[in-house]
Amino acid sequence: MFRVLPSPCLIACLSLLAAYAPWGNAELHAQSKRKPNIILIVADDLGYADIGVHGCKDIPTPHIDSIAKNGIRCTSGYVSGPYCSPTRAGLLTGRYQQRFGHEFNPGPPVDANKEKGLSLQEMTLAQFLRGLGYRTGMVGKWHLGHTPEFLPTARGFEEYFGFLGGANQYIGKRGNQPIYRGTKPVEEDEYLTDAFAREALAYIDKHKKEPFFLYLTFNAVHAPMQASEKYLKRFGSIQDETRRKYAAMLSAMDDAIGQVLAKLRETGIEDDTLIFFISDNGGPPVNASSNLPLRGWKASTWEGGVRVPFLVQWKGTLPAGKLYDEPVIQLDILPTVLAATGGKTSIINKIDGVDLLPYLSGKKAGAPHEALYWRFGAQMAIRMGDWKLVKARDPDTKGGLKKGELKLEGAQLFNLKDDIGETKDLSKKHPDKMKELTAAWQRWNEELAPPAWAAPAAAKNKDKKPQQH
Amino acid sequence: MFRVLPSPCLIACLSLLAAYAPWGNAELHAQSKRKPNIILIVADDLGYADIGVHGCKDIPTPHIDSIAKNGIRCTSGYVSGPYCSPTRAGLLTGRYQQRFGHEFNPGPPVDANKEKGLSLQEMTLAQFLRGLGYRTGMVGKWHLGHTPEFLPTARGFEEYFGFLGGANQYIGKRGNQPIYRGTKPVEEDEYLTDAFAREALAYIDKHKKEPFFLYLTFNAVHAPMQASEKYLKRFGSIQDETRRKYAAMLSAMDDAIGQVLAKLRETGIEDDTLIFFISDNGGPPVNASSNLPLRGWKASTWEGGVRVPFLVQWKGTLPAGKLYDEPVIQLDILPTVLAATGGKTSIINKIDGVDLLPYLSGKKAGAPHEALYWRFGAQMAIRMGDWKLVKARDPDTKGGLKKGELKLEGAQLFNLKDDIGETKDLSKKHPDKMKELTAAWQRWNEELAPPAWAAPAAAKNKDKKPQQH
């Protein structure tokens, strides 16, 4: 398959133009108009290359694309972990999740006493927003703890519909992963992506007259690969069976997002709503996703594991159709939202995210971050400017890494500007850069806590030869 | 002993005067000046009559009294429960604690799995204030749960020093009730009230330059009756040994509060600080406290169990030396604080508290509440205007109540204006009032949840003949 990324040169030109465009009233908006609604949409295991505006040709995603067209597409948008739960922990706290030990997915709820979740000492974005007078609701996959103290309704969400673990059946029997409304399991017969759309629309209808925060986290396009006939029949031309199911699942999510966007227009609150769309990590081999031209997959610190679709829309306040190429990260969403809603981030101990509004509006030049950092068991990475130091695992070779043992020896150096696919190791050629990035990563690493629980067992399908579709 | 309460007539006159005084800039303050610090001081088992401004003669409380002199004394200040933990649950949520089953004290931490605490679905005042950009700290007795999910640091407090249960040794071995800093037990050798003062001063020093919330909850003057020589020697003239210890414990707390007030003056933030002082419930027989002329004790819905010292100071914003006689309740503190700090209470589901600022400043006339309500096992009460319908337990007679069985038959009616001691049952004389108050109480009662855990075993010292000192 064929993927197109905008050339760095085009991005630079557009960025330059945008810097002189008459935008930059984001702070003004936050002060003068009604407080904006916040809708934070998270896709699950979506490949970097699998949306139309990132060049996907075989699966139309017109509604996701429309967020980019009506807003800003961050071409270097990252998540702070290559795995579901850690990313979400960073997202809801604005802090590198390893600061509080959330380096891996918490285990399944086998032993209720040993269940783990998002550290109770962290305030969530939902709690901050309730303090600011927001209605707060969540629809979708939680993955931050199963026991009562970790439920969404105990972490700042007034309303919740979804499931608590890392994955779920889209149709049929759900076993030990029921669907919850609030704290109670309920029956749900609709295809799960459609059910989440239904609940999101109902939530918006219910709260359209007051500032609300809707955290909408699809499990699409995470395995199991299950699609309903309605969506499957759109993709009869796709030969690979898994890719066909993936396309149908993604198309269902795109439709769901389209319904949400339409609801905002219908209810006249589109301009009063700040929308984010990200994936929780890169695509994995198992769901036939594609991260091309990025190297690697979910669960690795290669670009393919941590660089994701990252779109921001706030019509009338942020520019439309803009590309933003400086590296940003999902940790930035919390401080950006607090800036837009009148909150304060100075209260947060060692916050890592940055308010993106002045950058996205073009008011402020330069990079929001001096560097971005990753640590995931024996894997690590740091991006500083165009340079990236990385030690990562490939599904086939495993990168020579032993589980749980993190050693910087053997880390490789890439220049992403010329080599976005991380193919040419420059570590020998640029010992100065090696030294600089190594030292910066080590400084960051010293601030982190040890993992609060063990790394999960090796992923399933490990013997299947991975292939980017 | 002799106690003087201001006559209702005097109170009415002063209230009338205050209504025309040039105060009423509380809302203005909240909008224009820096956000005020909040200091919420809670005494434990302090008798209504045992502060100087309520007529206490044998124990000087100049510093507590100074809050009344520099601010407002609410002569009809109530708490929503006659017992420690329920009152604190209502205080931190602004909601009648029975709405979420917190009717009784949670049990001691015998079985970690069965431990109870403040419902995790409730947002605390500390969480609301963190959302508003406040530093939040707590020093003192928690009593809202022992297990990790219930700790102060999991409920919105960034910093914590104190103990988790309902009572503690002031000096010496603490057994299974250690002192915590954050989430870790620490050694503490100082007399506990002095230690709490030390920590409160350190907290203010640390955060004096930013808006902070300090929740300062003394275990004084709760049993065990332990005082240090420094305070005991002030009260050689008191013959009753328990009353002498009580006096020393109270005097230590008054000194501690004096140090806090002095620290605010020294650091120049006195005018920027909104201070509340309450007791968590009425005095019990066991500590030789006095609730006179009120009837009853802690653990009863007589006035002596639920009417408490209730002082509010905000120099330069609220009037000084004012008496306020309309019934108010500790549930009002959360909405009052949110109004003063720019928060919104409309987000809170079924909030019961009321913003008192317009009432205390004299801007708004009339009573903040149509009625106040109580339910505590087999006991109940409702106050509407001057009328009170009550079915309560006396320590000696037990009021003919069976544990856990709440029946309205036999409830008595009093007019507090003429009969603050609840001595003349008017139920037969005023069947219309009986009907009105009964119906109102029943409507409220229907909104409540059943208790989330069982009532505690009968209080110790039940055979000791109680005597108001």
PDB file of C-alpha atoms in Angstrom, chain A residues 113 120-121 123 127-128 130-135 148-149 153-154 158 183 211 343-344 346-347, chain B residues 113 120-121 123 127-128 130-135 148-149 153-154 158 183 211 343-344 346-347:
ATOM      1  CA  ASN A 113      -6.351  -7.245  46.261  1.00  0.00           C
ATOM      2  CA  LEU A 120      -4.744   7.660  43.826  1.00  0.00           C
ATOM      3  CA  GLN A 121      -2.435  10.512  44.665  1.00  0.00           C
ATOM      4  CA  MET A 123      -5.545  14.390  40.308  1.00  0.00           C
ATOM      5  CA  GLN A 127     -11.237  16.249  38.762  1.00  0.00           C
ATOM      6  CA  PHE A 128      -9.557  19.486  37.750  1.00  0.00           C
ATOM      7  CA  ARG A 130     -15.067  19.499  38.103  1.00  0.00           C
ATOM      8  CA  GLY A 131     -13.254  21.964  40.306  1.00  0.00           C
ATOM      9  CA  LEU A 132     -13.700  24.484  37.500  1.00  0.00           C
ATOM     10  CA  GLY A 133     -17.430  23.835  37.371  1.00  0.00           C
ATOM     11  CA  TYR A 134     -17.530  21.403  34.461  1.00  0.00           C
ATOM     12  CA  ARG A 135     -19.860  18.532  33.892  1.00  0.00           C
ATOM     13  CA  PRO A 148     -13.953   0.514  43.196  1.00  0.00           C
ATOM     14  CA  GLU A 149     -11.343   3.109  44.127  1.00  0.00           C
ATOM     15  CA  THR A 153     -16.702   7.647  38.852  1.00  0.00           C
ATOM     16  CA  ALA A 154     -14.119   7.672  41.658  1.00  0.00           C
ATOM     17  CA  GLU A 158     -19.830  12.129  37.073  1.00  0.00           C
ATOM     18  CA  THR A 183     -20.535   1.524  38.727  1.00  0.00           C
ATOM     19  CA  PRO A 211     -19.623  23.525  29.894  1.00  0.00           C
ATOM     20  CA  GLY A 343      -7.491  26.479  35.335  1.00  0.00           C
ATOM     21  CA  LYS A 344      -4.007  26.727  36.734  1.00  0.00           C
ATOM     22  CA  SER A 346       1.173  25.729  38.691  1.00  0.00           C
ATOM     23  CA  ILE A 347      -0.579  23.631  41.305  1.00  0.00           C
TER      24      ILE A 347
ATOM     25  CA  ASN B 113     -11.049  -5.362  53.158  1.00  0.00           C
ATOM     26  CA  LEU B 120     -15.079   7.605  46.436  1.00  0.00           C
ATOM     27  CA  GLN B 121     -17.768   9.007  44.187  1.00  0.00           C
ATOM     28  CA  MET B 123     -15.513  15.152  45.256  1.00  0.00           C
ATOM     29  CA  GLN B 127     -10.260  18.428  45.112  1.00  0.00           C
ATOM     30  CA  PHE B 128     -12.472  21.325  44.099  1.00  0.00           C
ATOM     31  CA  ARG B 130      -7.022  21.985  43.522  1.00  0.00           C
ATOM     32  CA  GLY B 131      -9.099  22.368  40.397  1.00  0.00           C
ATOM     33  CA  LEU B 132      -9.183  26.081  41.142  1.00  0.00           C
ATOM     34  CA  GLY B 133      -5.399  26.205  41.436  1.00  0.00           C
ATOM     35  CA  TYR B 134      -5.079  26.015  45.214  1.00  0.00           C
ATOM     36  CA  ARG B 135      -2.357  24.424  47.241  1.00  0.00           C
ATOM     37  CA  PRO B 148      -4.914   3.744  50.664  1.00  0.00           C
ATOM     38  CA  GLU B 149      -7.845   4.840  48.533  1.00  0.00           C
ATOM     39  CA  THR B 153      -3.516  12.381  49.827  1.00  0.00           C
ATOM     40  CA  ALA B 154      -5.938  10.353  47.691  1.00  0.00           C
ATOM     41  CA  GLU B 158      -1.235  17.474  48.444  1.00  0.00           C
ATOM     42  CA  THR B 183       1.202   8.209  53.336  1.00  0.00           C
ATOM     43  CA  PRO B 211      -3.582  30.694  47.527  1.00  0.00           C
ATOM     44  CA  GLY B 343     -15.728  27.982  42.027  1.00  0.00           C
ATOM     45  CA  LYS B 344     -19.144  26.807  40.936  1.00  0.00           C
ATOM     46  CA  SER B 346     -23.997  24.058  40.218  1.00  0.00           C
ATOM     47  CA  ILE B 347     -21.810  21.125  39.247  1.00  0.00           C
TER      48      ILE B 347
END
